[in-house]
Amino acid sequence: MAEAYGTGWGTFQTLIPNVAAALRQAKSVFVLTGSGISAESGLPTFRGVGGLWRTHRVEELASPEGFARDPVLVWTWYNERKGAHEGAQPNAGHDALAQLERFSRDFTLATQNVDSLHLRAGSRNVVELHGSLREARCTHCDARRPFEAAGLPLDEIAHSCGGRWRPDIVWFGESLPAAAWQRAREAASRADVILVVGTSAVVYPAAALATNYNRAAFVAEINPEPTPISDRVACTLRGSAADVLPRIVEAISRDETV
Ligand code: OAD
């Protein structure tokens, strides 16, 4: 059950040192992130105000069936998203998680994001649960090709083997990459502290990593809005990732732990 909620700086003053203390003592840290961490880099979330799935049809743009029906439409959309990712910069939340990794003996960051901003911020042990927009792969054979900054040219969607190039990401109805899922599940299971940042925690199986594989870990959620897991975590910090995460890292650096 939830022990504490942070709703403003007053409450944060108590909660942040608690989270920092838990992180400082942890032998193993697991972080799960979602699109909310990139919101302050100017990238839209999926379900919030201005969210992608409020204005776009998920079944047309993010499903194997939608791609089979209209690959040009799908690539046009992903090329636009790739352009937005290229134009965005990691924010203070991404930077703080990269810094946190340097304090930690065993640190794994599993992200549902395909924007590469954690890697660009310097995080190293990153598991991309939903793939990335760095590469395209063939629907038919094992071929891969880099996904250019300008996107995949729309006249190059056909692959010579008879398949089609598609973004190397996970679409609805598809399984997560097996190796990524196993790495993330193992890391979540052995963690002493789990941070859940900027995700609505409604898309499975990724959301299960927050609370389903480890009943002993201290779980802290960082999100301005409540989510279905808010009542099941030890601590909820109701703030933005770019505000809260640097404060936690600063508290660890200053050893303001309790
Ligand atoms: P959602 O759009 O479902 O949720 C974004 C979450 O971020 C919400 O809970 C917001 O309250 C929170 N948020 C917004 N701004 C924030 C900020 N500045 N700091 C911290 N949190 C903030 O996005 P995801 O949970 O990432 O999957 O969605 C999960 C998956 O659903 C995505 O990976 C994608 C999507 O369909 C696929 O495409 C397979």
PDB file of N, CA and C in Angstrom, residues 10-50:
ATOM      1  N   GLY A  10       6.632  21.048  -0.456  1.00  0.00           N
ATOM      2  CA  GLY A  10       6.636  20.754   0.975  1.00  0.00           C
ATOM      3  C   GLY A  10       6.754  19.259   1.222  1.00  0.00           C
ATOM      4  N   THR A  11       5.942  18.483   0.528  1.00  0.00           N
ATOM      5  CA  THR A  11       5.978  17.035   0.717  1.00  0.00           C
ATOM      6  C   THR A  11       7.246  16.456   0.103  1.00  0.00           C
ATOM      7  N   PHE A  12       7.657  17.035  -1.030  1.00  0.00           N
ATOM      8  CA  PHE A  12       8.876  16.541  -1.672  1.00  0.00           C
ATOM      9  C   PHE A  12      10.062  16.610  -0.716  1.00  0.00           C
ATOM     10  N   GLN A  13      10.039  17.628   0.169  1.00  0.00           N
ATOM     11  CA  GLN A  13      11.181  17.788   1.076  1.00  0.00           C
ATOM     12  C   GLN A  13      11.361  16.567   1.962  1.00  0.00           C
ATOM     13  N   THR A  14      10.270  15.873   2.249  1.00  0.00           N
ATOM     14  CA  THR A  14      10.383  14.652   3.028  1.00  0.00           C
ATOM     15  C   THR A  14      10.644  13.448   2.136  1.00  0.00           C
ATOM     16  N   LEU A  15       9.920  13.407   1.026  1.00  0.00           N
ATOM     17  CA  LEU A  15       9.976  12.194   0.202  1.00  0.00           C
ATOM     18  C   LEU A  15      11.291  12.061  -0.556  1.00  0.00           C
ATOM     19  N   ILE A  16      11.806  13.155  -1.065  1.00  0.00           N
ATOM     20  CA  ILE A  16      13.017  13.058  -1.886  1.00  0.00           C
ATOM     21  C   ILE A  16      14.191  12.483  -1.077  1.00  0.00           C
ATOM     22  N   PRO A  17      14.423  12.948   0.160  1.00  0.00           N
ATOM     23  CA  PRO A  17      15.493  12.305   0.929  1.00  0.00           C
ATOM     24  C   PRO A  17      15.241  10.812   1.169  1.00  0.00           C
ATOM     25  N   ASN A  18      13.977  10.413   1.321  1.00  0.00           N
ATOM     26  CA  ASN A  18      13.678   8.980   1.508  1.00  0.00           C
ATOM     27  C   ASN A  18      14.051   8.175   0.272  1.00  0.00           C
ATOM     28  N   VAL A  19      13.664   8.687  -0.892  1.00  0.00           N
ATOM     29  CA  VAL A  19      13.974   7.977  -2.138  1.00  0.00           C
ATOM     30  C   VAL A  19      15.491   7.967  -2.345  1.00  0.00           C
ATOM     31  N   ALA A  20      16.125   9.105  -2.062  1.00  0.00           N
ATOM     32  CA  ALA A  20      17.588   9.183  -2.226  1.00  0.00           C
ATOM     33  C   ALA A  20      18.278   8.183  -1.299  1.00  0.00           C
ATOM     34  N   ALA A  21      17.790   8.058  -0.081  1.00  0.00           N
ATOM     35  CA  ALA A  21      18.398   7.114   0.877  1.00  0.00           C
ATOM     36  C   ALA A  21      18.247   5.692   0.380  1.00  0.00           C
ATOM     37  N   ALA A  22      17.057   5.372  -0.124  1.00  0.00           N
ATOM     38  CA  ALA A  22      16.831   4.011  -0.635  1.00  0.00           C
ATOM     39  C   ALA A  22      17.773   3.727  -1.806  1.00  0.00           C
ATOM     40  N   LEU A  23      17.942   4.717  -2.677  1.00  0.00           N
ATOM     41  CA  LEU A  23      18.819   4.518  -3.840  1.00  0.00           C
ATOM     42  C   LEU A  23      20.276   4.372  -3.418  1.00  0.00           C
ATOM     43  N   ARG A  24      20.652   5.141  -2.427  1.00  0.00           N
ATOM     44  CA  ARG A  24      22.034   5.100  -1.960  1.00  0.00           C
ATOM     45  C   ARG A  24      22.383   3.720  -1.388  1.00  0.00           C
ATOM     46  N   GLN A  25      21.417   3.140  -0.704  1.00  0.00           N
ATOM     47  CA  GLN A  25      21.668   1.841  -0.061  1.00  0.00           C
ATOM     48  C   GLN A  25      21.436   0.660  -1.003  1.00  0.00           C
ATOM     49  N   ALA A  26      20.813   0.920  -2.128  1.00  0.00           N
ATOM     50  CA  ALA A  26      20.408  -0.199  -3.001  1.00  0.00           C
ATOM     51  C   ALA A  26      21.614  -0.897  -3.616  1.00  0.00           C
ATOM     52  N   LYS A  27      21.543  -2.218  -3.658  1.00  0.00           N
ATOM     53  CA  LYS A  27      22.569  -2.981  -4.397  1.00  0.00           C
ATOM     54  C   LYS A  27      22.203  -2.998  -5.869  1.00  0.00           C
ATOM     55  N   SER A  28      20.919  -2.876  -6.142  1.00  0.00           N
ATOM     56  CA  SER A  28      20.467  -3.006  -7.522  1.00  0.00           C
ATOM     57  C   SER A  28      19.267  -2.071  -7.762  1.00  0.00           C
ATOM     58  N   VAL A  29      19.343  -1.323  -8.853  1.00  0.00           N
ATOM     59  CA  VAL A  29      18.295  -0.334  -9.155  1.00  0.00           C
ATOM     60  C   VAL A  29      17.709  -0.645 -10.534  1.00  0.00           C
ATOM     61  N   PHE A  30      16.393  -0.582 -10.603  1.00  0.00           N
ATOM     62  CA  PHE A  30      15.707  -0.783 -11.881  1.00  0.00           C
ATOM     63  C   PHE A  30      14.814   0.425 -12.140  1.00  0.00           C
ATOM     64  N   VAL A  31      14.862   0.954 -13.351  1.00  0.00           N
ATOM     65  CA  VAL A  31      14.034   2.109 -13.718  1.00  0.00           C
ATOM     66  C   VAL A  31      13.191   1.735 -14.940  1.00  0.00           C
ATOM     67  N   LEU A  32      11.911   2.045 -14.875  1.00  0.00           N
ATOM     68  CA  LEU A  32      11.024   1.868 -16.033  1.00  0.00           C
ATOM     69  C   LEU A  32      10.556   3.248 -16.469  1.00  0.00           C
ATOM     70  N   THR A  33      10.768   3.586 -17.722  1.00  0.00           N
ATOM     71  CA  THR A  33      10.307   4.903 -18.189  1.00  0.00           C
ATOM     72  C   THR A  33       9.296   4.762 -19.333  1.00  0.00           C
ATOM     73  N   GLY A  34       8.513   5.831 -19.499  1.00  0.00           N
ATOM     74  CA  GLY A  34       7.566   5.925 -20.607  1.00  0.00           C
ATOM     75  C   GLY A  34       7.648   7.318 -21.213  1.00  0.00           C
ATOM     76  N   SER A  35       6.725   7.599 -22.088  1.00  0.00           N
ATOM     77  CA  SER A  35       6.818   8.812 -22.907  1.00  0.00           C
ATOM     78  C   SER A  35       6.809  10.100 -22.084  1.00  0.00           C
ATOM     79  N   GLY A  36       6.280  10.051 -20.849  1.00  0.00           N
ATOM     80  CA  GLY A  36       6.240  11.256 -20.018  1.00  0.00           C
ATOM     81  C   GLY A  36       7.618  11.830 -19.745  1.00  0.00           C
ATOM     82  N   ILE A  37       8.648  10.973 -19.737  1.00  0.00           N
ATOM     83  CA  ILE A  37       9.986  11.522 -19.446  1.00  0.00           C
ATOM     84  C   ILE A  37      10.484  12.373 -20.614  1.00  0.00           C
ATOM     85  N   SER A  38       9.962  12.141 -21.795  1.00  0.00           N
ATOM     86  CA  SER A  38      10.404  12.934 -22.952  1.00  0.00           C
ATOM     87  C   SER A  38       9.484  14.126 -23.227  1.00  0.00           C
ATOM     88  N   ALA A  39       8.426  14.265 -22.401  1.00  0.00           N
ATOM     89  CA  ALA A  39       7.475  15.370 -22.631  1.00  0.00           C
ATOM     90  C   ALA A  39       8.186  16.715 -22.545  1.00  0.00           C
ATOM     91  N   GLU A  40       9.101  16.830 -21.573  1.00  0.00           N
ATOM     92  CA  GLU A  40       9.797  18.117 -21.418  1.00  0.00           C
ATOM     93  C   GLU A  40      10.930  18.313 -22.437  1.00  0.00           C
ATOM     94  N   SER A  41      11.109  17.323 -23.310  1.00  0.00           N
ATOM     95  CA  SER A  41      11.980  17.519 -24.479  1.00  0.00           C
ATOM     96  C   SER A  41      11.145  17.939 -25.679  1.00  0.00           C
ATOM     97  N   GLY A  42       9.832  18.103 -25.448  1.00  0.00           N
ATOM     98  CA  GLY A  42       8.954  18.567 -26.520  1.00  0.00           C
ATOM     99  C   GLY A  42       8.302  17.451 -27.323  1.00  0.00           C
ATOM    100  N   LEU A  43       8.458  16.197 -26.880  1.00  0.00           N
ATOM    101  CA  LEU A  43       7.835  15.093 -27.619  1.00  0.00           C
ATOM    102  C   LEU A  43       6.494  14.737 -26.978  1.00  0.00           C
ATOM    103  N   PRO A  44       5.480  14.475 -27.788  1.00  0.00           N
ATOM    104  CA  PRO A  44       4.155  14.192 -27.215  1.00  0.00           C
ATOM    105  C   PRO A  44       4.108  12.826 -26.537  1.00  0.00           C
ATOM    106  N   THR A  45       3.243  12.712 -25.524  1.00  0.00           N
ATOM    107  CA  THR A  45       2.974  11.391 -24.939  1.00  0.00           C
ATOM    108  C   THR A  45       1.941  10.699 -25.839  1.00  0.00           C
ATOM    109  N   PHE A  46       1.427   9.566 -25.384  1.00  0.00           N
ATOM    110  CA  PHE A  46       0.434   8.837 -26.190  1.00  0.00           C
ATOM    111  C   PHE A  46      -0.996   9.122 -25.751  1.00  0.00           C
ATOM    112  N   ARG A  47      -1.194   9.225 -24.420  1.00  0.00           N
ATOM    113  CA  ARG A  47      -2.571   9.277 -23.927  1.00  0.00           C
ATOM    114  C   ARG A  47      -2.917  10.582 -23.223  1.00  0.00           C
ATOM    115  N   GLY A  48      -1.935  11.450 -23.005  1.00  0.00           N
ATOM    116  CA  GLY A  48      -2.204  12.705 -22.299  1.00  0.00           C
ATOM    117  C   GLY A  48      -2.806  13.748 -23.240  1.00  0.00           C
ATOM    118  N   VAL A  49      -2.914  14.983 -22.743  1.00  0.00           N
ATOM    119  CA  VAL A  49      -3.387  16.091 -23.576  1.00  0.00           C
ATOM    120  C   VAL A  49      -2.402  16.232 -24.744  1.00  0.00           C
ATOM    121  N   GLY A  50      -2.919  16.275 -25.962  1.00  0.00           N
ATOM    122  CA  GLY A  50      -2.039  16.349 -27.138  1.00  0.00           C
ATOM    123  C   GLY A  50      -1.363  15.024 -27.446  1.00  0.00           C
TER     124      GLY A  50
END
